[in-house]
Each structure stands twice: as C-alpha cells, then as structure tokens.
XYZ file of C-alpha atoms in Angstrom:
722
model
C 0.132 0.035 0.108
C 1.212 3.476 -0.646
C 2.067 6.006 1.718
C -1.107 7.802 2.858
C 0.763 10.653 4.486
C 1.372 13.560 2.105
C 3.205 15.871 4.316
C 3.825 14.214 7.546
C 7.139 12.312 8.532
C 8.041 9.896 11.007
C 9.548 12.065 14.067
C 11.201 11.417 17.689
C 12.560 13.819 20.117
C 16.021 15.053 19.406
C 17.906 12.636 22.166
C 18.128 9.144 20.934
C 15.259 6.813 22.180
C 15.688 4.827 25.209
C 13.733 1.805 25.672
C 10.435 2.495 28.145
C 10.289 6.339 27.045
C 7.164 8.685 26.871
C 7.631 11.727 24.758
C 5.300 14.340 24.462
C 4.474 16.298 20.990
C 2.871 19.538 20.110
C 1.168 21.030 17.047
C -1.082 24.324 16.957
C -3.164 24.565 13.783
C -6.053 26.892 12.300
C -9.440 25.415 11.300
C -12.328 26.637 9.579
C -14.503 25.079 12.218
C -16.992 23.709 9.808
C -17.015 20.236 8.088
C -15.407 17.336 8.971
C -11.771 16.338 9.905
C -9.766 13.243 10.163
C -6.435 12.597 12.200
C -4.368 9.940 10.563
C -1.821 8.537 12.990
C 0.781 5.696 13.509
C 3.619 5.213 16.234
C 5.828 2.917 17.392
C 4.847 1.851 19.863
C 1.401 3.323 21.165
C -0.051 6.790 21.421
C -2.805 9.131 23.125
C -4.035 12.155 21.291
C -5.924 15.250 23.016
C -7.347 17.932 20.802
C -7.991 21.234 22.768
C -7.372 19.467 26.102
C -9.827 16.560 25.341
C -9.145 13.173 24.807
C -9.680 12.512 21.053
C -7.794 9.076 20.111
C -5.615 6.380 21.797
C -4.654 2.900 20.906
C -1.794 2.011 17.989
C -2.924 -1.268 16.363
C -0.218 -4.439 17.187
C 1.941 -4.365 14.025
C 5.541 -5.105 12.943
C 8.349 -3.036 11.958
C 8.028 -3.836 8.291
C 4.271 -4.125 8.105
C 2.931 -0.577 9.620
C -0.518 -0.096 10.839
C -2.295 3.517 10.693
C -5.295 4.834 12.223
C -7.598 7.212 10.298
C -9.824 8.926 13.121
C -12.840 10.978 12.961
C -11.911 14.054 15.233
C -14.643 16.683 13.970
C -16.258 16.761 17.523
C -12.849 18.293 19.067
C -12.060 20.721 16.187
C -12.851 24.221 16.950
C -12.724 27.441 14.561
C -9.611 29.289 14.801
C -6.491 28.143 16.652
C -6.335 24.497 17.733
C -3.763 22.553 19.785
C -2.965 19.140 18.869
C -1.059 17.221 21.405
C 0.098 13.817 21.640
C 1.646 11.334 23.996
C 3.844 8.308 22.770
C 5.118 5.588 24.080
C 8.018 3.713 22.883
C 8.263 0.466 24.376
C 11.333 -1.013 22.670
C 11.640 -4.365 24.640
C 10.702 -7.581 22.812
C 7.725 -9.501 24.186
C 4.942 -12.011 23.131
C 2.823 -8.865 22.269
C 5.570 -6.368 20.600
C 8.416 -6.740 18.150
C 11.180 -4.123 18.762
C 11.104 -1.258 16.242
C 12.491 2.286 15.844
C 11.054 4.945 18.013
C 8.375 7.199 15.936
C 5.164 8.956 15.575
C 3.749 9.955 12.614
C 0.326 12.185 12.231
C -1.539 14.332 9.860
C -4.827 16.158 10.388
C -6.764 17.249 7.190
C -10.314 18.708 6.988
C -13.141 17.584 4.371
C -11.535 18.917 1.324
C -8.361 17.257 1.967
C -6.315 20.098 3.055
C -3.592 18.937 5.614
C -3.686 21.500 8.718
C -1.248 19.620 10.675
C 1.455 17.125 10.182
C 4.433 15.793 12.030
C 7.725 16.867 10.994
C 10.988 18.724 11.908
C 9.140 21.870 13.238
C 6.985 19.504 15.386
C 7.644 20.409 19.392
C 8.490 17.412 21.576
C 10.031 16.781 24.843
C 10.589 13.801 27.381
C 7.383 13.459 29.034
C 7.596 14.848 32.404
C 4.314 12.891 33.399
C 6.180 9.544 33.157
C 9.048 8.192 34.526
C 10.950 6.538 31.182
C 13.517 4.063 31.185
C 12.480 1.895 33.950
C 11.422 -1.258 31.932
C 9.894 -3.246 34.529
C 8.015 -6.155 33.070
C 4.453 -6.941 34.089
C 5.240 -10.463 32.725
C 7.771 -11.399 29.797
C 4.649 -11.903 27.473
C 2.948 -8.957 28.268
C 5.789 -6.416 28.591
C 6.603 -3.190 30.793
C 4.297 -1.485 33.051
C 4.639 2.308 33.461
C 5.377 4.744 36.347
C 3.629 7.663 36.547
C 4.605 11.457 38.128
C 1.840 13.718 38.861
C 4.611 16.344 40.013
C 5.385 16.789 36.461
C 2.099 17.373 35.115
C 1.740 20.667 33.462
C -1.413 20.288 31.427
C 0.208 20.801 28.157
C -2.629 19.115 26.393
C -4.615 22.196 27.000
C -2.133 25.027 27.325
C 1.853 25.711 27.613
C 4.936 24.551 25.771
C 7.479 24.264 28.513
C 10.650 22.343 27.978
C 9.710 21.322 24.182
C 12.130 22.015 21.236
C 11.920 20.866 17.695
C 11.931 17.044 16.702
C 14.094 15.214 14.473
C 13.192 12.821 11.394
C 13.180 9.274 11.788
C 14.200 7.964 8.499
C 14.539 4.177 9.059
C 10.719 3.199 9.712
C 8.637 1.642 6.901
C 6.030 4.218 4.945
C 4.245 1.231 3.501
C 1.363 1.565 5.804
C -1.813 -0.367 6.044
C -5.165 1.084 7.150
C -6.331 -0.634 10.553
C -8.222 -3.575 9.427
C -10.853 -4.089 12.418
C -12.661 -1.885 14.558
C -11.275 0.795 17.123
C -11.500 0.152 20.777
C -14.316 2.035 22.610
C -13.600 3.692 25.783
C -16.604 2.932 28.289
C -17.422 4.953 31.238
C -16.281 4.191 34.813
C -17.583 0.859 36.503
C -18.719 1.441 39.993
C -15.962 -0.188 42.408
C -17.375 -1.510 45.657
C -14.988 -1.043 48.454
C -14.291 -4.522 49.885
C -11.192 -3.522 52.310
C -9.450 -0.594 53.680
C -6.942 -0.210 56.407
C -3.083 0.663 57.056
C -0.128 -1.089 55.751
C 3.420 -1.885 56.273
C 6.467 -2.872 53.993
C 9.107 -5.208 54.735
C 12.526 -3.495 55.179
C 13.550 -4.636 52.236
C 11.015 -2.538 49.995
C 11.934 0.762 51.461
C 10.306 3.545 49.086
C 13.449 5.309 49.246
C 15.100 2.640 46.957
C 13.655 4.739 44.203
C 11.540 3.550 41.021
C 14.266 1.670 39.301
C 15.192 -0.656 42.183
C 11.863 -0.681 43.786
C 9.375 -3.460 43.325
C 5.833 -2.482 44.181
C 4.315 -5.848 42.929
C 6.423 -7.679 45.624
C 6.057 -5.200 48.265
C 2.312 -5.014 48.229
C 2.070 -8.842 48.333
C 4.491 -9.121 51.103
C 2.867 -6.350 53.291
C 1.595 -6.403 56.560
C -2.025 -5.178 56.572
C -4.924 -4.369 58.969
C -7.958 -4.692 57.570
C -11.253 -2.930 58.170
C -13.430 -5.198 55.784
C -16.607 -3.354 54.507
C -19.672 -4.452 55.641
C -21.941 -3.037 52.955
C -19.770 -2.746 50.342
C -20.122 0.986 49.596
C -19.424 2.029 45.761
C -17.276 4.571 44.368
C -18.413 6.447 41.240
C -16.392 9.250 40.817
C -19.536 11.499 41.018
C -19.224 14.785 42.822
C -22.313 13.900 45.369
C -21.461 10.357 45.467
C -19.564 8.242 48.128
C -16.107 8.907 49.021
C -13.766 6.812 50.915
C -12.057 8.541 53.745
C -8.802 6.827 54.534
C -6.699 7.234 57.926
C -4.072 5.463 60.043
C -5.541 4.834 63.818
C -3.400 5.813 66.888
C -2.492 1.983 67.294
C -1.295 2.258 63.401
C 0.654 5.407 63.582
C 3.782 3.268 63.096
C 2.535 2.204 59.468
C 3.780 3.291 56.057
C 0.495 4.357 54.888
C -3.055 3.420 54.169
C -4.572 0.948 51.568
C -8.053 0.373 49.593
C -9.129 -2.631 47.520
C -11.949 -2.280 45.434
C -14.051 -4.851 43.586
C -15.282 -4.073 40.041
C -17.690 -6.788 40.498
C -16.833 -8.814 37.545
C -13.780 -9.306 35.255
C -12.770 -6.521 33.010
C -10.129 -5.297 31.113
C -9.343 -1.524 30.762
C -7.342 1.673 31.624
C -6.572 2.679 35.318
C -8.563 5.731 36.500
C -8.651 7.420 39.935
C -9.551 10.268 41.733
C -7.521 10.887 45.000
C -7.263 13.430 47.313
C -3.788 13.238 49.846
C -2.372 15.752 52.339
C 1.371 15.871 51.125
C 3.109 14.612 47.999
C 3.452 10.703 48.475
C 3.885 7.696 46.493
C 1.192 5.199 45.551
C 1.438 1.767 44.486
C -1.223 0.320 42.309
C -1.872 -3.584 41.988
C -4.353 -5.206 40.048
C -5.678 -8.966 40.272
C -8.112 -11.304 39.367
C -8.680 -12.828 42.850
C -7.727 -11.960 46.590
C -5.656 -14.093 48.725
C -4.470 -13.254 52.246
C -6.494 -10.278 51.876
C -4.318 -8.619 48.755
C -4.034 -9.146 45.394
C -1.296 -11.672 44.221
C 0.432 -8.966 42.426
C 4.044 -10.631 42.627
C 3.282 -13.901 40.939
C 4.003 -11.843 37.967
C 4.431 -8.225 38.406
C 0.752 -7.056 38.386
C 1.481 -3.274 39.692
C 2.364 0.057 38.484
C 3.574 3.066 40.884
C 2.220 6.918 40.629
C 3.759 10.063 42.446
C 0.771 11.720 43.884
C 0.907 15.603 44.771
C -0.601 17.137 47.977
C -4.322 18.011 47.120
C -6.679 16.384 44.433
C -5.138 13.793 41.729
C -7.281 12.998 39.006
C -5.871 10.714 36.439
C -6.784 8.458 33.261
C -3.898 5.986 32.027
C -4.778 5.199 28.144
C -1.874 3.104 27.079
C -1.725 -0.286 28.947
C -4.951 -2.169 29.686
C -5.145 -4.116 32.772
C -7.177 -7.196 32.743
C -8.657 -7.553 36.469
C -11.637 -7.675 38.939
C -9.684 -6.009 41.744
C -7.941 -2.810 41.744
C -5.777 -1.926 45.027
C -4.097 1.318 46.199
C -1.320 1.207 48.837
C -0.765 5.165 49.788
C 2.185 6.215 51.462
C 0.211 8.482 53.191
C -1.120 9.146 56.867
C -4.610 9.789 55.071
C -6.510 9.890 51.832
C -10.059 10.701 50.279
C -10.582 8.329 47.193
C -13.654 9.407 45.296
C -12.862 6.704 42.416
C -10.534 4.189 41.831
C -11.068 1.433 39.266
C -11.193 0.745 35.600
C -12.526 2.307 32.600
C -13.380 -0.335 30.439
C -11.845 -0.405 26.921
C -13.733 -2.901 24.502
C -13.610 -4.280 21.036
C -17.090 -3.379 19.769
C -19.399 -6.397 19.450
C -23.039 -7.251 19.084
C -24.278 -10.198 21.520
C -26.558 -12.669 20.540
C -29.246 -13.541 23.134
C -29.023 -17.035 23.267
C -32.364 -18.715 24.810
C -32.729 -22.412 25.151
C -35.075 -22.592 27.852
C -32.136 -23.701 30.159
C -30.971 -21.014 33.044
C -27.714 -22.437 33.499
C -27.109 -22.833 29.794
C -28.133 -19.551 29.250
C -25.899 -18.449 31.753
C -22.938 -20.327 30.790
C -23.155 -18.829 27.049
C -23.364 -15.382 28.229
C -20.286 -15.772 30.563
C -18.353 -17.265 27.784
C -19.417 -13.857 25.730
C -18.278 -12.046 28.685
C -15.031 -14.135 28.472
C -14.574 -13.849 24.636
C -15.250 -9.664 24.945
C -12.454 -9.137 27.387
C -10.094 -11.365 25.173
C -10.246 -9.216 22.098
C -8.875 -5.859 21.689
C -6.450 -4.912 18.806
C -6.354 -8.638 18.473
C -7.434 -11.866 19.752
C -5.836 -12.374 23.429
C -5.123 -15.398 25.724
C -6.180 -13.554 28.598
C -6.327 -9.951 29.444
C -4.628 -10.142 32.575
C -1.228 -11.898 32.434
C -0.177 -11.907 28.525
C -2.841 -10.437 25.976
C -0.881 -12.315 23.342
C -2.322 -13.989 20.157
C -1.922 -17.587 19.553
C -3.071 -19.378 16.917
C -4.698 -22.431 18.995
C -6.269 -19.801 21.452
C -7.718 -17.947 18.896
C -8.735 -20.707 16.768
C -11.220 -21.450 19.640
C -12.103 -17.694 20.169
C -13.006 -17.053 16.339
C -14.851 -20.289 15.796
C -17.294 -19.125 18.871
C -17.364 -15.792 18.039
C -18.930 -16.439 14.557
C -21.824 -17.347 16.694
C -21.815 -15.513 19.700
C -21.081 -11.838 18.087
C -21.334 -12.610 14.260
C -18.039 -11.021 13.788
C -16.178 -11.127 10.954
C -13.586 -8.387 10.557
C -11.525 -9.254 13.806
C -11.068 -12.850 12.841
C -9.789 -11.602 9.161
C -7.625 -8.874 10.808
C -5.891 -11.807 13.150
C -5.368 -14.098 10.137
C -3.711 -11.648 8.460
C -1.568 -10.396 11.398
C -0.404 -13.947 12.024
C 0.638 -14.445 8.019
C 3.278 -11.445 8.851
C 4.927 -13.539 11.561
C 6.274 -16.388 9.680
C 9.891 -17.262 10.593
C 12.873 -17.977 8.402
C 12.669 -21.941 9.175
C 9.049 -21.576 7.435
C 7.068 -22.308 10.958
C 4.725 -19.648 12.457
C 5.866 -17.600 15.500
C 4.467 -18.837 18.791
C 2.792 -15.227 19.299
C 2.045 -12.176 16.823
C 3.592 -9.863 16.725
C 6.430 -10.710 18.749
C 10.049 -10.277 19.003
C 10.209 -12.911 22.208
C 9.623 -16.308 20.382
C 9.453 -19.917 21.389
C 7.821 -21.854 18.309
C 5.313 -24.651 18.857
C 5.270 -26.226 15.483
C 1.653 -27.945 16.431
C 0.079 -24.374 16.515
C 1.227 -23.658 13.090
C -1.134 -26.318 11.831
C -3.906 -24.504 13.317
C -3.532 -21.838 11.052
C -4.817 -24.051 8.257
C -7.813 -24.872 10.554
C -8.324 -21.184 11.115
C -8.385 -20.282 7.645
C -10.381 -22.840 6.462
C -13.098 -22.191 9.103
C -12.723 -18.449 8.534
C -13.672 -19.703 4.700
C -16.646 -21.648 5.915
C -18.081 -19.082 8.078
C -17.846 -16.064 6.080
C -17.529 -17.233 2.245
C -14.659 -14.999 2.004
C -11.597 -16.895 0.227
C -9.597 -13.950 -0.740
C -7.129 -14.263 2.364
C -6.670 -17.834 1.459
C -5.739 -16.615 -2.022
C -3.679 -13.713 -0.966
C -1.691 -16.355 1.608
C -1.526 -19.177 -0.397
C 2.243 -19.251 -1.034
C 2.324 -18.923 2.708
C 0.281 -21.910 3.524
C 2.069 -24.061 0.875
C 5.563 -22.906 2.529
C 4.375 -23.845 5.934
C 3.573 -27.705 4.686
C 6.710 -27.806 2.932
C 8.259 -27.036 6.175
C 6.577 -29.816 7.990
C 7.385 -32.078 4.983
C 11.059 -31.628 5.539
C 10.889 -33.628 8.727
C 9.319 -36.537 7.400
C 10.970 -39.707 7.951
C 11.734 -42.980 5.872
C 8.475 -44.506 8.019
C 6.147 -41.830 6.704
C 5.589 -39.788 9.751
C 7.039 -36.470 11.164
C 10.203 -36.162 13.719
C 9.580 -33.235 16.028
C 11.308 -30.151 15.860
C 14.604 -29.902 18.077
C 18.309 -28.504 18.136
C 19.169 -25.141 16.747
C 16.575 -23.160 14.585
C 17.770 -20.662 11.727
C 19.506 -18.227 13.936
C 21.558 -20.853 15.840
C 19.243 -20.571 18.395
C 17.945 -23.857 20.162
C 14.442 -22.744 20.652
C 11.664 -25.326 19.525
C 8.892 -26.065 22.092
C 7.020 -29.294 21.116
C 3.864 -28.556 23.407
C 0.326 -29.916 22.814
C -1.310 -28.834 26.170
C -0.775 -28.319 29.839
C -1.242 -31.785 31.151
C 1.302 -34.294 32.240
C 3.528 -35.557 29.051
C 2.107 -33.332 26.776
C 3.620 -29.813 27.796
C 6.774 -30.863 26.156
C 10.271 -29.604 26.693
C 11.384 -25.657 26.192
C 14.705 -25.481 23.989
C 14.221 -29.202 22.476
C 17.345 -30.838 22.090
C 16.159 -34.412 21.529
C 14.789 -36.177 18.618
C 11.426 -37.930 19.132
C 8.475 -39.414 17.004
C 5.386 -37.976 18.609
C 2.036 -38.956 17.273
C 0.168 -35.324 18.579
C 2.594 -33.759 16.163
C 1.577 -36.056 13.286
C -2.176 -35.830 13.987
C -1.992 -31.903 14.115
C -0.320 -32.254 10.762
C -2.861 -34.442 9.161
C -5.439 -31.868 10.608
C -3.719 -29.151 8.766
C -3.546 -31.350 5.115
C -7.277 -31.828 5.762
C -7.840 -28.112 6.038
C -5.538 -27.344 3.351
C -7.621 -29.611 0.973
C -10.753 -27.458 1.984
C -8.929 -24.695 1.121
C -7.581 -26.000 -1.896
C -11.143 -26.961 -3.059
C -12.608 -23.460 -2.203
C -10.489 -21.519 -4.435
C -10.365 -23.601 -7.372
C -7.063 -25.473 -6.959
C -9.012 -28.922 -7.395
C -5.625 -31.269 -8.629
C -3.735 -29.889 -5.239
C -6.941 -30.734 -3.233
C -6.605 -34.460 -4.358
C -3.015 -34.466 -4.092
C -3.394 -33.334 -0.403
C -6.100 -36.108 0.303
C -4.122 -38.733 -0.764
C -0.955 -37.243 1.064
C -3.259 -37.104 4.406
C -4.522 -40.930 3.839
C -0.727 -42.079 3.607
C 0.189 -40.032 6.702
C -2.820 -41.196 8.968
C -1.629 -45.159 7.873
C 1.846 -44.329 9.056
C 0.521 -43.049 12.060
C -1.586 -45.881 13.158
C 1.309 -48.085 12.283
C 3.845 -46.462 14.156
C 1.932 -45.259 17.186
C -1.147 -47.529 17.773
C -0.575 -50.257 20.468
C -2.901 -53.272 19.598
C -2.494 -54.536 23.104
C -3.648 -51.395 24.923
C -5.715 -50.513 22.226
C -4.651 -46.796 22.150
C -2.486 -44.457 20.721
C 1.236 -43.862 22.340
C 2.193 -40.379 22.480
C 5.733 -40.863 21.951
C 7.598 -44.002 20.205
C 8.886 -46.264 22.583
C 7.289 -44.381 25.662
C 3.886 -46.082 26.023
C 3.676 -46.138 29.809
C 1.446 -43.035 29.925
C -1.631 -42.522 27.472
C -3.447 -39.332 27.202
C -6.907 -38.417 25.962
C -5.678 -35.657 23.842
C -3.273 -38.117 21.835
C -6.500 -40.574 21.633
C -8.658 -37.384 20.668
C -6.307 -36.219 17.731
C -5.635 -39.583 16.260
C -9.243 -40.476 15.891
C -10.073 -37.009 14.756
C -7.594 -36.914 12.103
C -8.499 -40.200 10.923
C -5.441 -42.378 11.961
C -7.866 -44.689 14.066
C -10.027 -45.504 10.794
C -8.822 -48.992 10.602
C -8.114 -49.920 14.265
C -10.131 -51.208 17.227
C -11.301 -47.937 18.993
C -13.345 -49.128 21.753
C -10.823 -48.053 24.530
C -10.151 -44.727 22.876
C -14.153 -44.106 22.799
C -14.369 -44.810 26.211
C -11.511 -42.571 27.331
C -12.783 -40.023 25.142
C -16.367 -40.161 26.672
C -15.072 -40.181 30.468
C -12.389 -37.717 29.559
C -9.836 -40.206 30.990
C -9.245 -41.372 34.357
C -9.311 -45.226 34.768
C -9.783 -46.817 31.563
C -9.685 -50.731 31.878
C -5.844 -51.238 33.089
C -4.993 -47.838 32.387
C -4.580 -44.439 33.835
C -5.169 -42.252 31.183
C -4.516 -38.219 31.457
C -7.439 -36.329 30.990
C -7.333 -33.251 28.472
C -7.463 -29.604 29.463
C -10.529 -27.241 28.889
C -8.654 -25.926 25.933
C -8.448 -29.223 24.008
C -12.300 -30.186 24.416
C -12.772 -29.361 20.986
C -10.554 -31.987 19.538
C -12.315 -34.571 21.971
C -15.638 -33.547 21.380
C -15.365 -33.087 17.788
C -13.874 -36.803 17.563
C -16.961 -38.204 19.518
C -19.431 -36.487 17.572
C -17.870 -37.534 14.270
C -18.374 -41.237 15.677
C -21.872 -41.032 16.947
C -23.427 -37.276 17.350
C -26.649 -38.934 18.609
C -24.799 -40.954 21.521
C -22.444 -38.672 22.661
C -24.134 -35.198 22.542
C -25.767 -36.052 25.911
C -22.446 -36.821 27.311
C -20.583 -33.758 25.957
C -23.738 -31.427 27.329
C -23.636 -32.826 30.451
C -20.002 -32.417 30.957
C -19.812 -28.870 30.008
C -23.001 -28.279 32.429
C -21.157 -29.937 35.222
C -17.433 -28.315 34.816
C -18.701 -24.855 33.914
C -21.410 -24.872 36.718
C -18.226 -25.463 39.167
C -16.712 -22.209 37.561
C -19.606 -20.320 38.096
C -20.190 -21.476 41.558
C -16.722 -20.606 42.637
C -17.548 -17.061 41.684
C -16.490 -17.069 37.781
C -17.718 -14.241 36.041
C -15.623 -15.542 32.625
C -13.971 -18.858 32.446
C -11.027 -19.984 33.618
C -7.787 -21.124 31.931
C -7.886 -24.603 33.439
C -10.434 -26.352 35.835
C -7.853 -25.555 38.715
C -8.456 -21.746 38.148
C -6.458 -19.492 40.022
C -4.376 -22.126 41.983
C -2.730 -23.208 38.642
C 0.737 -22.205 37.253
C 2.095 -21.043 40.666
C -0.904 -18.908 41.497
C -0.904 -17.346 37.927
C -3.787 -19.190 36.733
C -5.997 -16.911 34.519
C -9.555 -16.517 35.691
C -10.608 -15.195 32.018
C -9.156 -17.205 29.137
C -10.330 -16.794 25.731
C -9.625 -20.651 24.895
C -12.369 -21.918 27.385
C -15.503 -20.377 25.643
C -16.151 -23.609 23.743
C -19.681 -24.140 25.113
C -20.889 -21.385 23.020
C -20.196 -23.605 19.812
C -21.505 -26.758 21.225
C -24.546 -25.277 22.709
C -25.108 -23.757 19.225
C -24.617 -27.054 16.929
C -26.249 -29.514 19.558
C -29.111 -27.252 20.882
C -30.209 -25.700 17.601
C -30.630 -21.966 17.112
C -33.986 -21.437 16.509
C -35.029 -19.720 19.630
C -31.837 -17.142 19.278
C -32.585 -13.706 18.818
C -29.757 -10.712 18.451
C -29.579 -7.985 20.960
C-alpha cells in the first residue's frame, strides 16, 4: 500500500530514544471550524491524542516494523474554529515480548479537513520533549509476555494538552521506519464509562524493610512489596460503591493511633466482574507521596497476588486532589488496590474504564437457565479477550496465539457474528512467519518459542474463516505462505512416513523449539528441545492441517492440489496408526517407545484426524467419553478445557446422537463448578487461580467453547440478537 501521509514524516524527540520512553508532541493549527476533520496517525509503540485538551484518540494497532498500520480517526467533534492545539503522548516500548516486536521509536500524524487540506502534520518543526508526567527508562515487566508496566509522576504534570509549551524543542526526522502503511483492518476500541467500584477492604499497611520506598523507581518493586505487606483490615460490611460523581460516596482513609507506625493507608475495590481497561482514579492526599497500584483477578491473604508476575504500577501523587486516566496499558482484572504512602487519603474513585472491542452480543435462549448463563459468561470471556487482536487472557499476557484464537474465532462467529476481527488476526499472523518456515508463537512478537503444532492450527483457522464467511480472498493472498508451511513439515518426514519433532538449533543458531500440546502430564513438552523424537500429536496436528488445506484448495479452485493433499493425508494417517497404535492397549502412544502414559488428547487427535480408521477404537472412545481416568487397566491423562474441541469433535464424528448428551452434561458440570466458585469469565484450566504457581488466569478465551457446542447441539431456532 502507498504512503497515505502527504506531508507528515516519522519523528521523535532530538535525543536518542531509550527503551520504555514517553514523549510529548505539540502542534498548533488553524481550522475553519465547519465540516469534517480526520486524523491519520501511527506510532511505535503506542499513542494518545488530545485536541484542545480533550481526549480524542488512543491505541496503536499491534503491528511489525516491516508492516506498519495506521489509524484514520474522525476528530470533527474536537476541532473548533480558529486556533487548535493537537497534543500527543507517545510510548516507545523498545523491549521485545510476546505482544511487541522491537522497532525504532517514532510517531507520524496528519490532520486534514473534509476537502483534504492538511492542517497539521508531524515533522522537524513539531515540538517535542521527554514527558515529565512519566518516569521513562525503567522497563519493569508485568510479565515477559505482556511487557513493561508504566510509572506516573503527577508532580511533573503541567497540562500541556490544553496549554503551555515548557521544555519543548523541535523534533528530528526518523528515516529508518517503514512508510508502507496499511489501514487498521478492524474496529477501534471503545472507552466506556467508569465501572462502579465496591470498596471491599481498607486499612493500614507496612512493607518489609527490603521494600523501602527510598530505593527509587528503578530498584523498587511494588508488586513484591504489596504482596508481602503486613496489613490491618477494616472489611466493609455493606460494600459502599465509588463512582467518582461529586455527590457520591467518598472513602476516607486514615491510620489509627495504633497504626501510626505504619507506612500508609490502602484500599481494595471490587469491580464486580472480570474486566479489561485503563486505570482511573480520583484521590486526595495531604502531602506529596507515592502510591503503589496493584491489580488482580482474585484476592488471597487479603490482597491481590501481584508478585506472581508483576501486576502493578506506581504513581507519585501531589498534595491535594489527583485525577488521572491512563490510556496506554490495559489492565485485566476484577480487583484494584491502592497502597498510599500517606497517613490519610480521600478516594472518590479507584477502578477501571473498560476498553472494549465493539461487538453485538447474541441473546442465546434454550429454555435452560444454567446453559444460558454459561453462554453469556462465555461471551464475557470472549469480549475481554479481544482488543487490537485476540488475546489468550487480559490479565497475564494479552497475546495472540493460533490455537487460542481458533477457539475464539469459532465461538465468535456464533456469539457475535463478527468477521472483521478474525480476518484481521489471520492477516496479522501471516506476517509472523519465521526463517525456518514455521509461524511464530505469538503475533506480533519479538520473543519467540515456536510451537510447531500451533502452525498447523493456522490452516484450521483459515478453512473455518472461509466456511463461516464465504470469503476466500485471504486464502488466495496467502496461498504461497500456506504451501511454504506445509513444505516445512514435509522436510521433517522420516522414511517411516511420519514426522520427527522439531529440535536442536533453529535458523539463527538458537535452540528454541517447544513441542507443546497442552498443559497436562506428558503433553507440555520441553522448552529448547534438543532430543529427536517421534510424537503422534504432532503428526495428528499435521494431518488436520492437510485436511484443512485440502478444503481450502477446493474452495479456491485448486482441485488437483486438493486431490494430492487428500492422498497425502491418507498416507500419513496410515503411518500414524502403524507407528503409534498399540494393539495390546488398543490406544495410541504419544511418543514412540514411551507407551507407559496414555493421554486423552493423543487419542482424540488420532481419532479426529483419521488415523484410527482401521483400528479397534473401543478403549479410545471410552477414554474420550470419560475424559480419561481409569480406562480398563490404564490410567489415562485427561485433557484440559482448551482441548475439549478435539475430544468433543472426535466423539461427534463417531456418533453424534450417542455422545451429544455426554458432551452437554460435561459442559454443564465443569462450567457450573466455575460459576459456583465465583467465575464471571471462564478459567484457563479447571484448577483456576491455583494453577501455574498461583498465576492461573480466570478469564481465558480458549475456554469459551460451550458457545459452539450449545449452538450446534441445541439448535438456534430460539436465538435472537440484541
């Protein structure tokens, strides 16, 4: 695509950018005040725009250094006749993660009127500065997948969005950023009103001596400090709600005489349900002080489990009233906690402004209250796991995976009728091919641990996109990509007709392959694999990819290639059965020569892909119907929530009438369990928050599968749209 910017150039402040840097930019322009006004803008890495002091736009689309995406935003409501002030704060992350690939720091923007006249454009004349409202250069990570948090210093706030130009100087042009731009392919996010926040705990706190606030921002770790704090607790009996309205409840905090040696006061609020959005607060303090902010999906020992990753930020407050809305880094949470290093505070509001992708929720009706509740909770799960792209979870990672997003897309076709988000995600994934032909683990990402099986799921996603939308254009555009991925797998083919695993150094000399299938015993693989193995799940995933590619080729008129793929799949399935099926146990082994542990997922994949066509499936079907446990003389490892799609589909392919009640009853049981334990979104695994060392996600997009199975098994004659 050509460069849509006619007068604008990529810019940054004069000094060389450091990682985790916030910069302010300022342009004054004249306007007639009538007609339409449009702002085109892009940044590495993120931006927020104010026009005449009002928030006008935020949120860079996730892209790559070689694939830059720009927004085109209608800003008519903010432009007035005469002089106007366009102010931008840009955040350059600069640290590779699972959600960001490092590029060069830069901002580009252009504001035009309805006749196409450019009224303001970024260039060397644009004023810029290091933002005094943020502490730049810290680089403290929330998680390795999500990337850094931010650090606010309200002592440096000067209201430049509305007036003044202190500390500004001309910018410099940045010449080594791509100008091959692409317009955002899906919807912009919507900033919703404040959520009422119920005050559930207040009190005083003391940090252990090792977390002395005098350490300074770079050495101090608020996530660890808050989780290890000694707290006194005044649990609220009636859960008063903070709304931020002038005549509403204000929580007044103060240390008691017995608590005067404490470090300060704290408050924890409950937003009532899982949400994702921007930190927002309105707080009055008697003196300049530090405030540590934590967020989480659950409370243990009276506080959020902030230190299981780094779920925190920190703010320097000024004496008096502090009102602040952050518009760069979303928090996914239910609880927000503020640890204020002052003897007292008045809290008018503390919570989250939900930041959501616009979706139309289907009102699912089936005459069963439990199933209708499960369906709505699945929609909430899906809603909070979709922003610029699909996310595995809004709390811990916010990363786009093929396997996770396959479940989300499939359910979303029914739950929302949404097609732009799937197309955009499939295109974003297409730009993440590695030198070895595999797809990266996440998109866009600078940190990578490729899971080969996940590359196979891209074919399933693409075929289902065609099936549910009728749009074959993506498959045509990326046909060569699909073929190159297949060729990568074919290069691993052994003389026995099955694939060997991916192991050893990759194209850059790093040992990085991860032969992962799911989070269960024997199936989670090894990071940085160095050992050659023959594994049936990888072969079954590849068989599913061949089947999906066959259908894709048929849809785009490549019938001869479709026939070739059908024959190739049949040969692979026969080889899988010959190599991995054990006629004594009547099950498929996961790894050649390691038949001691059998897993449900392995049986489901081999049955679903067609490898079990000519073998005795009695024990396999029993294992799938019960999701493992004791099957004959074997203890079979169950599959997790995310992999139920393969198991359920395999059962339905064998006998839909027989296994539909089994599937529905299991969904009712497992999802009722989560609801009974307080779920407002569905969990990463059935272990909930306790999994992954206390970092189990309580909102995970891949667990919304009941939407799909309710739709196909219960019918849709009673469904309406709201």
